PDB file of C-alpha atoms and ligand atoms in Angstrom:
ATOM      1  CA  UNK A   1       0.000   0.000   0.000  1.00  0.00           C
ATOM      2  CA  UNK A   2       1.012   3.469  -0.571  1.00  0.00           C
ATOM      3  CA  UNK A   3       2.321   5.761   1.829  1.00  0.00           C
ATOM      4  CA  UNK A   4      -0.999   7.921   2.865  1.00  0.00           C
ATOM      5  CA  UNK A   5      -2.634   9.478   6.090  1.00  0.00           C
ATOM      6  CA  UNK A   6      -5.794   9.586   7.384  1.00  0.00           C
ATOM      7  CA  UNK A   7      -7.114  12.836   9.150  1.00  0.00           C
ATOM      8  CA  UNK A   8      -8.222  11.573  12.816  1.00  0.00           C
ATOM      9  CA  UNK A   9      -8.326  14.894  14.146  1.00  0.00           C
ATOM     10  CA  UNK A  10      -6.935  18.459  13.262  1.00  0.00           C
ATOM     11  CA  UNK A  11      -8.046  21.023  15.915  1.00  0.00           C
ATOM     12  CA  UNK A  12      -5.830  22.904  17.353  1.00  0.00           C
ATOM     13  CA  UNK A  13      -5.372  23.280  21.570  1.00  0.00           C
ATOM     14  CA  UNK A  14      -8.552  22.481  21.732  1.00  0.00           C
ATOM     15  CA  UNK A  15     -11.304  20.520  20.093  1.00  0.00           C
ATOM     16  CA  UNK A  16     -14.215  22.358  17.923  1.00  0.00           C
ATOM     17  CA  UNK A  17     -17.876  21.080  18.406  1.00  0.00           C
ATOM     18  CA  UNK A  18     -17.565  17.543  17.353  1.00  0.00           C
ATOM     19  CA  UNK A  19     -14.213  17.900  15.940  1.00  0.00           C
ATOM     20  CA  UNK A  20     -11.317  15.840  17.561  1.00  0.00           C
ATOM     21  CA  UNK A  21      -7.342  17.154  18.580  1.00  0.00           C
ATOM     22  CA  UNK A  22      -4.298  15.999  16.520  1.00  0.00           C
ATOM     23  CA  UNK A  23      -4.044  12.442  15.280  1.00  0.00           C
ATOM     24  CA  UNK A  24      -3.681  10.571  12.575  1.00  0.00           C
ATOM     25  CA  UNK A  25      -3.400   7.344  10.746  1.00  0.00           C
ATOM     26  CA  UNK A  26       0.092   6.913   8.626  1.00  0.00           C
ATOM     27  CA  UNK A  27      -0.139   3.538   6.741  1.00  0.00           C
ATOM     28  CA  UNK A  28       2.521   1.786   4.328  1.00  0.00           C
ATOM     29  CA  UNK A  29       2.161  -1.918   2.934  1.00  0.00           C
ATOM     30  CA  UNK A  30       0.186  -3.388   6.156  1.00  0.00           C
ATOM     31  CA  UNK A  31       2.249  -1.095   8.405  1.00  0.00           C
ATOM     32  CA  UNK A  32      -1.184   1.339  10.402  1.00  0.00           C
ATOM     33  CA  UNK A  33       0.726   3.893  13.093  1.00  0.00           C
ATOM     34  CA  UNK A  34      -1.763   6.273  15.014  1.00  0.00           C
ATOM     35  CA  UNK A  35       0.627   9.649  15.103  1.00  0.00           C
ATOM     36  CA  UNK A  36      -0.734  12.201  18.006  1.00  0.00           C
ATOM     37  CA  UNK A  37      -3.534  10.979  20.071  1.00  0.00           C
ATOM     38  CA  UNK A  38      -5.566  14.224  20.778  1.00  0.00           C
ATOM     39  CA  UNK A  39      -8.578  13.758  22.531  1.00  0.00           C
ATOM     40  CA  UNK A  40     -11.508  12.150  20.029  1.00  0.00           C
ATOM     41  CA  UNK A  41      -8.873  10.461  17.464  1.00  0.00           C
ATOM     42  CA  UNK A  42      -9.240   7.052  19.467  1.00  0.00           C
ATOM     43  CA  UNK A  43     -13.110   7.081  18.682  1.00  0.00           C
ATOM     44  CA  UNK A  44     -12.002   7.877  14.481  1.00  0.00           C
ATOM     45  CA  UNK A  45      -9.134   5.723  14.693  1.00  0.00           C
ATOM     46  CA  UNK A  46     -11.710   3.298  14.681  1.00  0.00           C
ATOM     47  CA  UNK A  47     -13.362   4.060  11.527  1.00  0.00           C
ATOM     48  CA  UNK A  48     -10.493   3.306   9.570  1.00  0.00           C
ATOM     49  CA  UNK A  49      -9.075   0.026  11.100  1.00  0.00           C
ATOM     50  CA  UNK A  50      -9.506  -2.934  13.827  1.00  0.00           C
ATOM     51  CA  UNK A  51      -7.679  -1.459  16.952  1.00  0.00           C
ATOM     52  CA  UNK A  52      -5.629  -5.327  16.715  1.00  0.00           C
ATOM     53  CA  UNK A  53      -4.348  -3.781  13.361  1.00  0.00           C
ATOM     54  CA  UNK A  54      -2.191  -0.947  14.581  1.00  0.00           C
ATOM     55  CA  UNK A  55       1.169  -1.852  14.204  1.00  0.00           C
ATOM     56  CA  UNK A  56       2.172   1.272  17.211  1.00  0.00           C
ATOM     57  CA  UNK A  57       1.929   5.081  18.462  1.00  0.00           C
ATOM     58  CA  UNK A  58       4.011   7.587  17.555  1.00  0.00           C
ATOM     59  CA  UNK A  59       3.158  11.038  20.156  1.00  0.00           C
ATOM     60  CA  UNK A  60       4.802  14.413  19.657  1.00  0.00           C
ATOM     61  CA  UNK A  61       4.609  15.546  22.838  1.00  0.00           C
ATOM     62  CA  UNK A  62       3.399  16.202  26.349  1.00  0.00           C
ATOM     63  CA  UNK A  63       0.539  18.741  25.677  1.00  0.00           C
ATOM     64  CA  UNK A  64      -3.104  17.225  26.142  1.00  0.00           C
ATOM     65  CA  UNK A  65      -4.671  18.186  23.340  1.00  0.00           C
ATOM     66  CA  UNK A  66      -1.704  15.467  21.083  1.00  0.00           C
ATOM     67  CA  UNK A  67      -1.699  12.604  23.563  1.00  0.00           C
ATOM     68  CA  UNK A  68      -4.219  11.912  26.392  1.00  0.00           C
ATOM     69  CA  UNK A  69      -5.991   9.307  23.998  1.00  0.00           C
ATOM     70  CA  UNK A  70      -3.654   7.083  24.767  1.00  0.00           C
ATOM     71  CA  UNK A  71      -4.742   6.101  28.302  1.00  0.00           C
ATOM     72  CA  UNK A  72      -7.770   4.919  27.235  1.00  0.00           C
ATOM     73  CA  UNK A  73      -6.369   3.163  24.583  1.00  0.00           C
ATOM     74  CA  UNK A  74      -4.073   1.468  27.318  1.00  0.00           C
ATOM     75  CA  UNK A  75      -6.950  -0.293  28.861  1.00  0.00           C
ATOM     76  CA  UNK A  76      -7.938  -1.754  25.472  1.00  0.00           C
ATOM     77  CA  UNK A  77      -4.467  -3.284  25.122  1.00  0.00           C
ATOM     78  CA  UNK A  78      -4.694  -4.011  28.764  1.00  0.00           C
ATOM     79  CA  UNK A  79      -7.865  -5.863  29.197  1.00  0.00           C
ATOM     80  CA  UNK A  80     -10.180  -5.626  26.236  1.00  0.00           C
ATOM     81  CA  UNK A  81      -8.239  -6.873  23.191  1.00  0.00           C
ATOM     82  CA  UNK A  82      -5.037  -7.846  25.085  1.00  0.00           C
ATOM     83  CA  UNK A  83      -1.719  -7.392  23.104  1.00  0.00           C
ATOM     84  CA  UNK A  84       1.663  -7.088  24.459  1.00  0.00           C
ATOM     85  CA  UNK A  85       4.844  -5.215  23.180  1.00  0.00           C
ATOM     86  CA  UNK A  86       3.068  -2.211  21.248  1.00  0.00           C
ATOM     87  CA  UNK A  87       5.355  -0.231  20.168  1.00  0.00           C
ATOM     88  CA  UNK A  88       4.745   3.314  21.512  1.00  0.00           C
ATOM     89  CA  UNK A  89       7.432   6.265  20.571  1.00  0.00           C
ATOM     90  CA  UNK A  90       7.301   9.610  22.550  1.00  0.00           C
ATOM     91  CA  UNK A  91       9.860  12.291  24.350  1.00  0.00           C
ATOM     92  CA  UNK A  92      10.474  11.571  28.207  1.00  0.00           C
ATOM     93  CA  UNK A  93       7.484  13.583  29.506  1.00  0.00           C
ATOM     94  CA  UNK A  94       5.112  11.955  27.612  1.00  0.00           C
ATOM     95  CA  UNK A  95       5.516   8.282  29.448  1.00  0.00           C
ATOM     96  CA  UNK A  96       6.415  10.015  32.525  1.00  0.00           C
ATOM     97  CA  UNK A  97       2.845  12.047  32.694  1.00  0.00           C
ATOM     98  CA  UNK A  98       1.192   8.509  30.758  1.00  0.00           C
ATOM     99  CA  UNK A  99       2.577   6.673  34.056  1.00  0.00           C
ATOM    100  CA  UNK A 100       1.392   8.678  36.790  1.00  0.00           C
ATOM    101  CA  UNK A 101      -1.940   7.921  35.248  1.00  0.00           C
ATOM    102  CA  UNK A 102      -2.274   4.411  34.242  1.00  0.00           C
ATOM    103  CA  UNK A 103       0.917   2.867  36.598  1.00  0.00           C
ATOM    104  CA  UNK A 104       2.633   0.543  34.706  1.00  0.00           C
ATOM    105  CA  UNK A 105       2.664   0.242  31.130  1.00  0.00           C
ATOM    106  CA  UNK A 106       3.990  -3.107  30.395  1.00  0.00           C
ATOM    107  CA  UNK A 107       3.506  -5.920  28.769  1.00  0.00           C
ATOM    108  CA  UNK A 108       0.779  -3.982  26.382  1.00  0.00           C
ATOM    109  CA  UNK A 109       3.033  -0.872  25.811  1.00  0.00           C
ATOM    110  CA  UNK A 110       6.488  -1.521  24.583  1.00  0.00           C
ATOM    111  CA  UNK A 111       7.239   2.498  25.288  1.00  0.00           C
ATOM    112  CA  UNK A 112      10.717   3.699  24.043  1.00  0.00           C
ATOM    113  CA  UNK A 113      11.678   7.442  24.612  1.00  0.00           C
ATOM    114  CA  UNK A 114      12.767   8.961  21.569  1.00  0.00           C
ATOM    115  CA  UNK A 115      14.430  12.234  21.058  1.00  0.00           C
ATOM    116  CA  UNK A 116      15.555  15.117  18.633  1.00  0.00           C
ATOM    117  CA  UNK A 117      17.437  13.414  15.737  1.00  0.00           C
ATOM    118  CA  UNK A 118      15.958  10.114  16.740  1.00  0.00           C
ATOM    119  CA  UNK A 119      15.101   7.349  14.253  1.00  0.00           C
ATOM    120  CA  UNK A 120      12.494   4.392  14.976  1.00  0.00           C
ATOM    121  CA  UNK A 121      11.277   1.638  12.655  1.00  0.00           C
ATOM    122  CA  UNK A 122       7.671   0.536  12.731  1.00  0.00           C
ATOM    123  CA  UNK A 123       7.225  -2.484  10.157  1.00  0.00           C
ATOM    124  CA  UNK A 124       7.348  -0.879   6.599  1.00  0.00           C
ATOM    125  CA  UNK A 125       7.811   2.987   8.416  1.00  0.00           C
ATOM    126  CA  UNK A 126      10.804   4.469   8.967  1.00  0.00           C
ATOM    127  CA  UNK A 127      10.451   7.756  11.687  1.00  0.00           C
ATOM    128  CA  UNK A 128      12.647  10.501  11.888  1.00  0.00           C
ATOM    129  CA  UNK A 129      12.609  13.277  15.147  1.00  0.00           C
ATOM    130  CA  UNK A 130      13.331  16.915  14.817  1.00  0.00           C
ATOM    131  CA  UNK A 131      13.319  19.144  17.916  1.00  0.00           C
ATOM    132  CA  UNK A 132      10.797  22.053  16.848  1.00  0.00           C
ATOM    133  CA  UNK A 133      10.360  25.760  18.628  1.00  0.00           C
ATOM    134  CA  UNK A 134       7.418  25.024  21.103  1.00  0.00           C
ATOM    135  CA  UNK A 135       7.252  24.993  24.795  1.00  0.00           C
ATOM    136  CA  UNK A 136       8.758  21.385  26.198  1.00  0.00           C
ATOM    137  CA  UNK A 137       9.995  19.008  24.407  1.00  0.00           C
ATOM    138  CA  UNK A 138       7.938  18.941  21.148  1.00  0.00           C
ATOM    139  CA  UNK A 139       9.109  16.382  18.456  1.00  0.00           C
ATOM    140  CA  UNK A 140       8.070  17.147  14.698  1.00  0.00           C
ATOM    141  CA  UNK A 141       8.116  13.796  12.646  1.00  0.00           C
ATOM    142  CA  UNK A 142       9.701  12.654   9.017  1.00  0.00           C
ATOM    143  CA  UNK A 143       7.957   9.040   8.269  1.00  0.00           C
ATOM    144  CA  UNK A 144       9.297   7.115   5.372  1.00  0.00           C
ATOM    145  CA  UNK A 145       7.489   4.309   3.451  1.00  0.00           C
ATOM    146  CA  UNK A 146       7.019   2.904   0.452  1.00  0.00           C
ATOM    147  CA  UNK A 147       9.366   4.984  -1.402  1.00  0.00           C
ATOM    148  CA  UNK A 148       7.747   8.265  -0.354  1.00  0.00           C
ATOM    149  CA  UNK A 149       7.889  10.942   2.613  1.00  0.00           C
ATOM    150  CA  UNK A 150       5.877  12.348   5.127  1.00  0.00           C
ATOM    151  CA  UNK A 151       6.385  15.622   7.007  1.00  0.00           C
ATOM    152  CA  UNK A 152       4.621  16.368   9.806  1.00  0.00           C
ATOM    153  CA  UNK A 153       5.152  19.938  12.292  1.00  0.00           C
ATOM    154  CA  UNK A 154       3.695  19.294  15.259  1.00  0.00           C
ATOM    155  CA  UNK A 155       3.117  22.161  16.687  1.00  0.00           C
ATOM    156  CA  UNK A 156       5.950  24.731  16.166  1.00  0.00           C
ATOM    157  CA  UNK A 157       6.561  28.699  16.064  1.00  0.00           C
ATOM    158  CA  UNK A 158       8.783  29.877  13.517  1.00  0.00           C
ATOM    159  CA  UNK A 159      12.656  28.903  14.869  1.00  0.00           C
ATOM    160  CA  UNK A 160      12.035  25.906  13.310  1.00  0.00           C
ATOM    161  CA  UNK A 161      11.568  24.594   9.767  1.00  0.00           C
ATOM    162  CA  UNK A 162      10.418  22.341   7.830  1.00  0.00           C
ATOM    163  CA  UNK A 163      13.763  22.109   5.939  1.00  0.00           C
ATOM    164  CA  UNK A 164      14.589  20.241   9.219  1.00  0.00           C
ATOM    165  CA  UNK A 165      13.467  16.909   8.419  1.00  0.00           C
ATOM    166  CA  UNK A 166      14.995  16.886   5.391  1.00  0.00           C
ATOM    167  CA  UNK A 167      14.591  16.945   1.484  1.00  0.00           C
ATOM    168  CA  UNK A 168      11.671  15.802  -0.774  1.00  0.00           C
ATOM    169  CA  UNK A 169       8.944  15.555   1.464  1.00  0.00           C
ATOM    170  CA  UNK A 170       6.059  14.897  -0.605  1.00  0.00           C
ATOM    171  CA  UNK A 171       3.214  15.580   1.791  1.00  0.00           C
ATOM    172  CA  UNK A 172       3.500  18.327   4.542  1.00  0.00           C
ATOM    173  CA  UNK A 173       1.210  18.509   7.182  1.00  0.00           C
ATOM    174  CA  UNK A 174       2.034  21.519   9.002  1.00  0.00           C
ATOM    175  CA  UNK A 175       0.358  23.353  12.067  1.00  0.00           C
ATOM    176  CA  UNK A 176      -1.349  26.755  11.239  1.00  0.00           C
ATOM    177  CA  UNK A 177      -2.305  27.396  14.973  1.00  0.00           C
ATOM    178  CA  UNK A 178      -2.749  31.487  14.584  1.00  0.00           C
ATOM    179  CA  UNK A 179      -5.189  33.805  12.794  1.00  0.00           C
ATOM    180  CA  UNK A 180      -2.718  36.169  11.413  1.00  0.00           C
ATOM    181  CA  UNK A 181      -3.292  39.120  14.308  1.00  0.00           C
ATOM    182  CA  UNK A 182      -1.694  36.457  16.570  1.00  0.00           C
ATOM    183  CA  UNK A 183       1.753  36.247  15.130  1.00  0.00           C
ATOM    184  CA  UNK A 184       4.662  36.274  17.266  1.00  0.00           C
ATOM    185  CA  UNK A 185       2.565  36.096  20.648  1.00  0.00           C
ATOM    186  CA  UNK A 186       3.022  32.426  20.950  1.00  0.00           C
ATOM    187  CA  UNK A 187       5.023  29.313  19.884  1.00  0.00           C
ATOM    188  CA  UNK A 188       2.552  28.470  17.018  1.00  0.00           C
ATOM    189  CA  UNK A 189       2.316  29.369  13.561  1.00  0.00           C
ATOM    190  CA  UNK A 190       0.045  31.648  11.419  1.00  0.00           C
ATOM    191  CA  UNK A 191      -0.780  29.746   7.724  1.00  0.00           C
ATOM    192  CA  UNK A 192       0.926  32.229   5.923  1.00  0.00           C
ATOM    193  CA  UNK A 193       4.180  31.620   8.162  1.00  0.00           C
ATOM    194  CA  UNK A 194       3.517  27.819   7.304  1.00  0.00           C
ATOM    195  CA  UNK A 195       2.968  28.603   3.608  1.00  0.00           C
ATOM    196  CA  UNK A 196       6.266  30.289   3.031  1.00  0.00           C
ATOM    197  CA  UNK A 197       8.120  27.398   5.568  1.00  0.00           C
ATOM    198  CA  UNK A 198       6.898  24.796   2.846  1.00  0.00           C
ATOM    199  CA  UNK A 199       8.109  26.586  -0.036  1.00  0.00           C
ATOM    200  CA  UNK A 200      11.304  27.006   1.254  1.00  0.00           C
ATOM    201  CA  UNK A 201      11.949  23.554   2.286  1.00  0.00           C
ATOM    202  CA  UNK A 202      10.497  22.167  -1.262  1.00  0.00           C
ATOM    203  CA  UNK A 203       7.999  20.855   0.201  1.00  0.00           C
ATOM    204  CA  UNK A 204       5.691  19.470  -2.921  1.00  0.00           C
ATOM    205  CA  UNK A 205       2.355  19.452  -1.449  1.00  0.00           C
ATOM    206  CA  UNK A 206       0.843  21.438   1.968  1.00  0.00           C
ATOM    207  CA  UNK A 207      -1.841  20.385   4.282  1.00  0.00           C
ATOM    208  CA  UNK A 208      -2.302  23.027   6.902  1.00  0.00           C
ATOM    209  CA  UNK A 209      -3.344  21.411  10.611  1.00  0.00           C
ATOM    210  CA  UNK A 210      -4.249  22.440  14.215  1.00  0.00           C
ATOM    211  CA  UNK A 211      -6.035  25.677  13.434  1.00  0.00           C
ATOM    212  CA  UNK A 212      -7.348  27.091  16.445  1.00  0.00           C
ATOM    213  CA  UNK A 213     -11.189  26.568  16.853  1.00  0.00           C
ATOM    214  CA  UNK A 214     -12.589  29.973  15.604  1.00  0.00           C
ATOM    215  CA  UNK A 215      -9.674  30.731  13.082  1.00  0.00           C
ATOM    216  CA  UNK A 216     -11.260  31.091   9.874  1.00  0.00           C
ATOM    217  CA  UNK A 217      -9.992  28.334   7.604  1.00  0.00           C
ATOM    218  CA  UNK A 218     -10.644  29.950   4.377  1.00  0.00           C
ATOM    219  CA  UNK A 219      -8.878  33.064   4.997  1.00  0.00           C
ATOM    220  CA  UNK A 220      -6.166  30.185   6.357  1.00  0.00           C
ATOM    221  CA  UNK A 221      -6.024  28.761   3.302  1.00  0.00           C
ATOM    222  CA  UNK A 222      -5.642  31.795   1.148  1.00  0.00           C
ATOM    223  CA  UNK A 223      -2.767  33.199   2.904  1.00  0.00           C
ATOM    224  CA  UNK A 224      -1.405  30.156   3.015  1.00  0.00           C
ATOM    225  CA  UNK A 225      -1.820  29.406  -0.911  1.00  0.00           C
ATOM    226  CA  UNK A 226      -0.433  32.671  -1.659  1.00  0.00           C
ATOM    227  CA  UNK A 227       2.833  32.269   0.605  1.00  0.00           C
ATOM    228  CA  UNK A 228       3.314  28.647  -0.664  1.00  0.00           C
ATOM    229  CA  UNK A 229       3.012  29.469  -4.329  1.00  0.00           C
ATOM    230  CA  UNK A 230       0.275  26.847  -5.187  1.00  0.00           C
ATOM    231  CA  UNK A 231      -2.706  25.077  -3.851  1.00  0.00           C
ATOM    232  CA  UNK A 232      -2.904  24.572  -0.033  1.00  0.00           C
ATOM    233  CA  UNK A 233      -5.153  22.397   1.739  1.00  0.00           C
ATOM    234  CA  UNK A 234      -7.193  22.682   5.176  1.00  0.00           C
ATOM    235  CA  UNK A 235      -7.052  19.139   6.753  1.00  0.00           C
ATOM    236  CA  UNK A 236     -10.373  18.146   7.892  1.00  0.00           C
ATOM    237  CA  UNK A 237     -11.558  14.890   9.913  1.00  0.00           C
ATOM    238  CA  UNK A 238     -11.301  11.720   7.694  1.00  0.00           C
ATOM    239  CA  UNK A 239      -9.341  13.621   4.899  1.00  0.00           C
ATOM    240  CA  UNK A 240      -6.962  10.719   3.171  1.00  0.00           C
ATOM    241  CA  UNK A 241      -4.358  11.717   1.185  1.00  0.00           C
ATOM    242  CA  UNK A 242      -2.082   9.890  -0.911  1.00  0.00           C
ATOM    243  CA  UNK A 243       2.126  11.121  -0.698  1.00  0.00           C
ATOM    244  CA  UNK A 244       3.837   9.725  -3.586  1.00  0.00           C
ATOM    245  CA  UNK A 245       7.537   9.478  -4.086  1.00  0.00           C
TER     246      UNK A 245
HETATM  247 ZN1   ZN B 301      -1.229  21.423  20.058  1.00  0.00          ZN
HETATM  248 ZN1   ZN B 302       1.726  21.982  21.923  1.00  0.00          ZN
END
């Protein structure tokens, strides 16, 4: 199977009536990874595939709106569909906060602490870590497969780049937190910021993510478009998209 991913969520901080935080599903050949785990992308995830079909978690990092899914999803691995050795793949502070909750993690979650310039194999994925410009220890993600590449932000400001993880990225999905008046005020992105990051890391196509409920997402899109120098997209919930080599 192609290299694609499968909107599970896109709202940014917080949800947006019956919208769902970050996630999403990255699939290659019969490899299914749930990236981010915002609050409402376990309920999607489900739309897409058999929970026994994930292959592992990939989380960003330690702010709730990209991760608290999980613990539920723990006691589905724990009692409900038991599994052992799930691969889960987050910075320190992630299984730190995951453990004060649930106690221990084992045997369902293999969890292995990853960190800025980090690689991690999951089945036909390859993931690469990049240290972004957002409070704590936020981890922006290249993911390999099937020939092609995936970029994805995570939430950023602008002392980071795209460029970061690397050349020809086909796909870019990149935060767009901030309606423009907000620039600068916080560790986040406007679109038009994210539009002009793309184009100067070659990125080939843009899918802005994470827009603040309330932040219009056409005017998003046009600013974006016009700093990227072509077509931009919104992501939206169950969105698939393709990345070819
Ligand atoms: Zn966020
Ligand atoms: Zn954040």
């Amino acid at each position: 199977m192609t290299l694609s991913v499968t909107v599970l969520g896109c709202s940014g901080s917080y949800a947006a009536p019956g919208g769902a935080c970050s996630g999403y599903l990255v699939r290659a050949g019969e490899t299914a990874v749930w990236v981010d785990a915002g609050p409402g992308t376990l309920a999607n995830l489900q739309r897409h595939l058999d929970l026994d079909e994930l292959d592992g978690v990939v989380l960003s990092h330690a702010h709730p709106d990209h991760w608290v899914d999980v613990l539920p999803f723990h006691n589905v691995v724990r009692y409900i569909k038991p599994r052992t050795g799930l691969p889960v793949i987050s910075p320190v502070r992630v299984r730190e906060l995951a453990a004060e909750v649930n106690g221990d993690l084992g045997p369902g979650f293999d969890w292995q602490v990853v960190a800025d310039g980090g690689v991690t194999h999951i089945g036909a994925l390859t993931f690469r870590f990049s240290r972004t410009d957002h409070p704590g220890e936020t981890l922006a993600v290249r993911v390999d497969g099937d020939g092609a590449s995936l970029g994805y932000s995570a939430d950023t400001g602008p002392g980071w780049s795209l460029a970061e993880l690397g050349p020809g990225l086909g796909l870019a999905l990149c935060e767009a937190t901030l309606a423009p008046e907000w620039a600068g005020t916080v560790q986040h992105l406007t679109a038009a910021q994210a539009g002009a990051d793309a184009r100067a890391a070659g990125v080939r196509q843009l899918v802005l993510t994470h827009l603040q409920p309330g932040v219009d997402a056409d005017r998003s899109r046009a600013d974006a478009t016009e700093a990227f120098g072509a077509p931009v997209g919104v992501a939206a919930i169950d969105d698939h998209h393709e990345v070819h080599p």
